[in-house]
Amino acid sequence: MTRRLALAALLLLAGAACRGRPPEADPAAELGRLVDSLVPHVERSTGLRFRTRPRHALRSRDEVRAFVARKLREEMPAERFRRMQRAYALLGLLPDSLDLKAVLEQLLAQQVAGFYDPDSATLYAVTGADRTTQRLTIAHELVHALQDQYLPLDSILRDKSDNDRSSAAQAILEGQANFASIRMLQGDSVAGSAAFWDAFQETGQSLLSAQGFDSVPALLREGLLFPYVAGAQFFRWWGASPFRDTLPYGPRMPASTEQILHPERYAAGDRPLPLRFTDTVPDALEDDLGEFEVRMLERQLTGRRPDPAAVPLGWGADRFRLEETPAGAALVWVLVFDEPRFRDRFLAAVGSRLGAARPGQRVALDTLAVGGRAALRLVKAPSAWPRWDRLPGVTLGPAPLK
């Protein structure tokens, strides 16, 4: 029964958008009536009230695809796209030959049956969508419209300074919308069931494979599902936690995917460590992975899917730097753990694969201590890289003022 409920929910929320429906005399008026009818349900499901009536409009599927492409260009300029893909390829998370931008556009455009645009504060529905699908999609997007009246949604979505923190924020936004939609669709008992969300994730993976995305790298497939599933699981936990009379907004917004995946770490106040390189390299790309993507790296290197109920990775922080050189790209990645046993377990699982070198490349994988914490440092760079004799150091503390 749980699996059938999950399949029904996912088909309604994602897969059924391609089905058509009979034309209406006035689709815009029908959309307005639908929005008005759903507003009270969304308010009850979230515990928030709309301060102003949400704006809404219709768009064609071609216009939606154009919107997705434009948003990708705005949020990830071509040069950053290229360098991020290069860094992830050196780590082993993505293949070198992947057209990342094209795959993301395909993944996102096929899944969109409606969207909320913070720039215009308008909810857009796709013309010709199946009635049931449109109802659930609009309910989901109405939660985003409601969030925008309580949060600096535009600023949150545009912040690209910390990949892991952004992923955690995205999980809160999509997780709340998904959890609230399921509460409206199936009721509190189903939305509060861990078995339902486990089945929801498995069904989502099956649907993506059925839609031809089985050859897409696991990082992208799982990354598409992560905010909806892990975020909803976080809200399921939140409703039974000591924080249930509030919302994870503002200062209570989770700061890492570790906190999303393991809410007990959130409750314990386990925040990411302030990790930084001790030197600077002009024009280098710096960012982090976070627990979710480190777990995906472990899966990619070992071929094993991590157990969702596994103990925390022991992630404390990580930081990578990609430096472009005449001889090729040089990557330095530092991963800090809460305890030495977590580092040792990670190295035992992936160390030999993580340290594999390509032709013309030199690799160094070593252990070190950072601020008294167990850490590892991976360096993958051309053999002629001039920094081999002075590898970057790392420390705990805020970044220096510029």
PDB file of C-alpha atoms in Angstrom, residues 56-195:
ATOM      1  CA  HIS A  56      -0.703  33.677 -11.310  1.00  0.00           C
ATOM      2  CA  ALA A  57      -0.535  33.244 -15.079  1.00  0.00           C
ATOM      3  CA  LEU A  58      -0.405  30.575 -17.793  1.00  0.00           C
ATOM      4  CA  ARG A  59       2.621  29.630 -19.898  1.00  0.00           C
ATOM      5  CA  SER A  60       3.148  27.154 -22.730  1.00  0.00           C
ATOM      6  CA  ARG A  61       5.535  24.221 -22.343  1.00  0.00           C
ATOM      7  CA  ASP A  62       7.940  25.906 -24.775  1.00  0.00           C
ATOM      8  CA  GLU A  63       7.897  29.023 -22.618  1.00  0.00           C
ATOM      9  CA  VAL A  64       8.632  26.864 -19.571  1.00  0.00           C
ATOM     10  CA  ARG A  65      11.644  25.312 -21.305  1.00  0.00           C
ATOM     11  CA  ALA A  66      12.874  28.785 -22.218  1.00  0.00           C
ATOM     12  CA  PHE A  67      12.410  29.870 -18.591  1.00  0.00           C
ATOM     13  CA  VAL A  68      14.438  26.911 -17.303  1.00  0.00           C
ATOM     14  CA  ALA A  69      17.246  27.612 -19.802  1.00  0.00           C
ATOM     15  CA  ARG A  70      17.322  31.296 -18.875  1.00  0.00           C
ATOM     16  CA  LYS A  71      17.409  30.543 -15.143  1.00  0.00           C
ATOM     17  CA  LEU A  72      20.295  28.145 -15.625  1.00  0.00           C
ATOM     18  CA  ARG A  73      22.229  30.781 -17.551  1.00  0.00           C
ATOM     19  CA  GLU A  74      21.578  33.365 -14.839  1.00  0.00           C
ATOM     20  CA  GLU A  75      22.407  31.104 -11.906  1.00  0.00           C
ATOM     21  CA  MET A  76      25.346  29.307 -13.460  1.00  0.00           C
ATOM     22  CA  PRO A  77      27.242  31.329 -16.114  1.00  0.00           C
ATOM     23  CA  ALA A  78      28.960  29.282 -18.804  1.00  0.00           C
ATOM     24  CA  GLU A  79      32.460  29.654 -17.347  1.00  0.00           C
ATOM     25  CA  ARG A  80      31.394  28.596 -13.855  1.00  0.00           C
ATOM     26  CA  PHE A  81      29.490  25.680 -15.395  1.00  0.00           C
ATOM     27  CA  ARG A  82      32.640  24.561 -17.168  1.00  0.00           C
ATOM     28  CA  ARG A  83      34.848  24.833 -14.097  1.00  0.00           C
ATOM     29  CA  MET A  84      32.365  23.153 -11.769  1.00  0.00           C
ATOM     30  CA  GLN A  85      32.063  20.252 -14.172  1.00  0.00           C
ATOM     31  CA  ARG A  86      35.854  20.023 -14.403  1.00  0.00           C
ATOM     32  CA  ALA A  87      36.189  19.907 -10.614  1.00  0.00           C
ATOM     33  CA  TYR A  88      33.487  17.256 -10.283  1.00  0.00           C
ATOM     34  CA  ALA A  89      35.082  15.215 -13.068  1.00  0.00           C
ATOM     35  CA  LEU A  90      38.468  15.278 -11.319  1.00  0.00           C
ATOM     36  CA  LEU A  91      36.800  14.102  -8.123  1.00  0.00           C
ATOM     37  CA  GLY A  92      35.024  11.311  -9.987  1.00  0.00           C
ATOM     38  CA  LEU A  93      31.470  12.584  -9.578  1.00  0.00           C
ATOM     39  CA  LEU A  94      30.822  13.343 -13.273  1.00  0.00           C
ATOM     40  CA  PRO A  95      32.255  12.071 -16.569  1.00  0.00           C
ATOM     41  CA  ASP A  96      34.482  14.412 -18.579  1.00  0.00           C
ATOM     42  CA  SER A  97      32.348  14.111 -21.716  1.00  0.00           C
ATOM     43  CA  LEU A  98      29.048  15.063 -20.105  1.00  0.00           C
ATOM     44  CA  ASP A  99      27.208  18.091 -21.485  1.00  0.00           C
ATOM     45  CA  LEU A 100      26.105  19.148 -18.015  1.00  0.00           C
ATOM     46  CA  LYS A 101      24.072  22.153 -19.085  1.00  0.00           C
ATOM     47  CA  ALA A 102      22.097  20.190 -21.696  1.00  0.00           C
ATOM     48  CA  VAL A 103      21.357  17.359 -19.257  1.00  0.00           C
ATOM     49  CA  LEU A 104      20.167  19.757 -16.550  1.00  0.00           C
ATOM     50  CA  GLU A 105      17.905  21.578 -18.982  1.00  0.00           C
ATOM     51  CA  GLN A 106      16.435  18.265 -20.124  1.00  0.00           C
ATOM     52  CA  LEU A 107      15.926  16.999 -16.592  1.00  0.00           C
ATOM     53  CA  LEU A 108      14.342  20.169 -15.306  1.00  0.00           C
ATOM     54  CA  ALA A 109      12.198  21.096 -18.303  1.00  0.00           C
ATOM     55  CA  GLN A 110      10.589  17.648 -18.497  1.00  0.00           C
ATOM     56  CA  GLN A 111       9.661  17.739 -14.828  1.00  0.00           C
ATOM     57  CA  VAL A 112       8.110  21.213 -14.741  1.00  0.00           C
ATOM     58  CA  ALA A 113       4.306  21.342 -14.792  1.00  0.00           C
ATOM     59  CA  GLY A 114       4.274  24.732 -13.093  1.00  0.00           C
ATOM     60  CA  PHE A 115       6.641  27.022 -11.238  1.00  0.00           C
ATOM     61  CA  TYR A 116       6.824  30.001  -8.941  1.00  0.00           C
ATOM     62  CA  ASP A 117       9.115  32.817 -10.080  1.00  0.00           C
ATOM     63  CA  PRO A 118      10.389  34.968  -7.178  1.00  0.00           C
ATOM     64  CA  ASP A 119      11.600  37.644  -9.616  1.00  0.00           C
ATOM     65  CA  SER A 120       8.047  38.466 -10.665  1.00  0.00           C
ATOM     66  CA  ALA A 121       6.338  37.031  -7.547  1.00  0.00           C
ATOM     67  CA  THR A 122       4.088  35.087  -9.919  1.00  0.00           C
ATOM     68  CA  LEU A 123       2.958  31.473 -10.016  1.00  0.00           C
ATOM     69  CA  TYR A 124       2.922  30.056 -13.561  1.00  0.00           C
ATOM     70  CA  ALA A 125       0.911  27.019 -14.686  1.00  0.00           C
ATOM     71  CA  VAL A 126       1.601  25.070 -17.874  1.00  0.00           C
ATOM     72  CA  THR A 127      -1.208  25.197 -20.401  1.00  0.00           C
ATOM     73  CA  GLY A 128      -2.901  21.930 -21.314  1.00  0.00           C
ATOM     74  CA  ALA A 129      -1.777  20.027 -18.205  1.00  0.00           C
ATOM     75  CA  ASP A 130      -3.864  17.206 -16.777  1.00  0.00           C
ATOM     76  CA  ARG A 131      -6.390  18.608 -14.262  1.00  0.00           C
ATOM     77  CA  THR A 132      -5.311  16.460 -11.330  1.00  0.00           C
ATOM     78  CA  THR A 133      -1.654  17.095 -12.047  1.00  0.00           C
ATOM     79  CA  GLN A 134      -2.227  20.822 -12.319  1.00  0.00           C
ATOM     80  CA  ARG A 135      -4.099  20.880  -9.018  1.00  0.00           C
ATOM     81  CA  LEU A 136      -1.241  19.208  -7.160  1.00  0.00           C
ATOM     82  CA  THR A 137       1.412  21.209  -8.962  1.00  0.00           C
ATOM     83  CA  ILE A 138      -0.315  24.477  -8.144  1.00  0.00           C
ATOM     84  CA  ALA A 139      -0.667  23.386  -4.499  1.00  0.00           C
ATOM     85  CA  HIS A 140       3.073  22.735  -4.398  1.00  0.00           C
ATOM     86  CA  GLU A 141       3.962  26.034  -6.051  1.00  0.00           C
ATOM     87  CA  LEU A 142       1.547  27.937  -3.827  1.00  0.00           C
ATOM     88  CA  VAL A 143       3.706  26.857  -0.887  1.00  0.00           C
ATOM     89  CA  HIS A 144       6.646  28.555  -2.612  1.00  0.00           C
ATOM     90  CA  ALA A 145       4.543  31.672  -3.142  1.00  0.00           C
ATOM     91  CA  LEU A 146       3.709  31.578   0.566  1.00  0.00           C
ATOM     92  CA  GLN A 147       7.377  31.068   1.503  1.00  0.00           C
ATOM     93  CA  ASP A 148       8.255  34.135  -0.535  1.00  0.00           C
ATOM     94  CA  GLN A 149       6.012  36.220   1.715  1.00  0.00           C
ATOM     95  CA  TYR A 150       7.956  35.116   4.799  1.00  0.00           C
ATOM     96  CA  LEU A 151      11.490  34.535   3.511  1.00  0.00           C
ATOM     97  CA  PRO A 152      13.964  36.392   1.270  1.00  0.00           C
ATOM     98  CA  LEU A 153      13.342  33.645  -1.271  1.00  0.00           C
ATOM     99  CA  ASP A 154      15.088  35.419  -4.121  1.00  0.00           C
ATOM    100  CA  SER A 155      18.259  35.937  -2.061  1.00  0.00           C
ATOM    101  CA  ILE A 156      18.271  32.337  -0.843  1.00  0.00           C
ATOM    102  CA  LEU A 157      17.980  30.925  -4.356  1.00  0.00           C
ATOM    103  CA  ARG A 158      20.609  33.264  -5.792  1.00  0.00           C
ATOM    104  CA  ASP A 159      23.227  32.620  -3.100  1.00  0.00           C
ATOM    105  CA  LYS A 160      25.895  30.470  -4.778  1.00  0.00           C
ATOM    106  CA  SER A 161      28.679  31.155  -2.282  1.00  0.00           C
ATOM    107  CA  ASP A 162      28.333  27.774  -0.540  1.00  0.00           C
ATOM    108  CA  ASN A 163      27.093  24.755  -2.478  1.00  0.00           C
ATOM    109  CA  ASP A 164      26.238  22.662   0.588  1.00  0.00           C
ATOM    110  CA  ARG A 165      24.381  25.432   2.394  1.00  0.00           C
ATOM    111  CA  SER A 166      22.443  26.221  -0.798  1.00  0.00           C
ATOM    112  CA  SER A 167      21.494  22.547  -1.160  1.00  0.00           C
ATOM    113  CA  ALA A 168      20.242  22.499   2.431  1.00  0.00           C
ATOM    114  CA  ALA A 169      18.159  25.633   1.860  1.00  0.00           C
ATOM    115  CA  GLN A 170      16.731  24.147  -1.346  1.00  0.00           C
ATOM    116  CA  ALA A 171      15.755  21.033   0.630  1.00  0.00           C
ATOM    117  CA  ILE A 172      13.842  23.188   3.106  1.00  0.00           C
ATOM    118  CA  LEU A 173      11.983  25.051   0.360  1.00  0.00           C
ATOM    119  CA  GLU A 174      11.108  22.011  -1.755  1.00  0.00           C
ATOM    120  CA  GLY A 175      10.734  19.710   1.231  1.00  0.00           C
ATOM    121  CA  GLN A 176       8.105  21.902   2.858  1.00  0.00           C
ATOM    122  CA  ALA A 177       6.220  22.244  -0.435  1.00  0.00           C
ATOM    123  CA  ASN A 178       6.327  18.486  -1.031  1.00  0.00           C
ATOM    124  CA  PHE A 179       5.392  17.586   2.541  1.00  0.00           C
ATOM    125  CA  ALA A 180       2.492  20.035   2.544  1.00  0.00           C
ATOM    126  CA  SER A 181       1.258  18.706  -0.826  1.00  0.00           C
ATOM    127  CA  ILE A 182       1.270  15.123   0.452  1.00  0.00           C
ATOM    128  CA  ARG A 183      -0.586  16.198   3.585  1.00  0.00           C
ATOM    129  CA  MET A 184      -3.270  17.683   1.353  1.00  0.00           C
ATOM    130  CA  LEU A 185      -3.273  14.633  -0.932  1.00  0.00           C
ATOM    131  CA  GLN A 186      -3.011  11.741   1.520  1.00  0.00           C
ATOM    132  CA  GLY A 187      -3.469  13.159   5.008  1.00  0.00           C
ATOM    133  CA  ASP A 188      -1.268  13.488   8.092  1.00  0.00           C
ATOM    134  CA  SER A 189      -0.826   9.770   8.736  1.00  0.00           C
ATOM    135  CA  VAL A 190       0.694   9.134   5.306  1.00  0.00           C
ATOM    136  CA  ALA A 191       2.815  12.316   5.286  1.00  0.00           C
ATOM    137  CA  GLY A 192       4.138  11.341   8.708  1.00  0.00           C
ATOM    138  CA  SER A 193       5.117   7.824   7.632  1.00  0.00           C
ATOM    139  CA  ALA A 194       8.818   7.100   7.109  1.00  0.00           C
ATOM    140  CA  ALA A 195       7.884   4.080   4.966  1.00  0.00           C
TER     141      ALA A 195
END
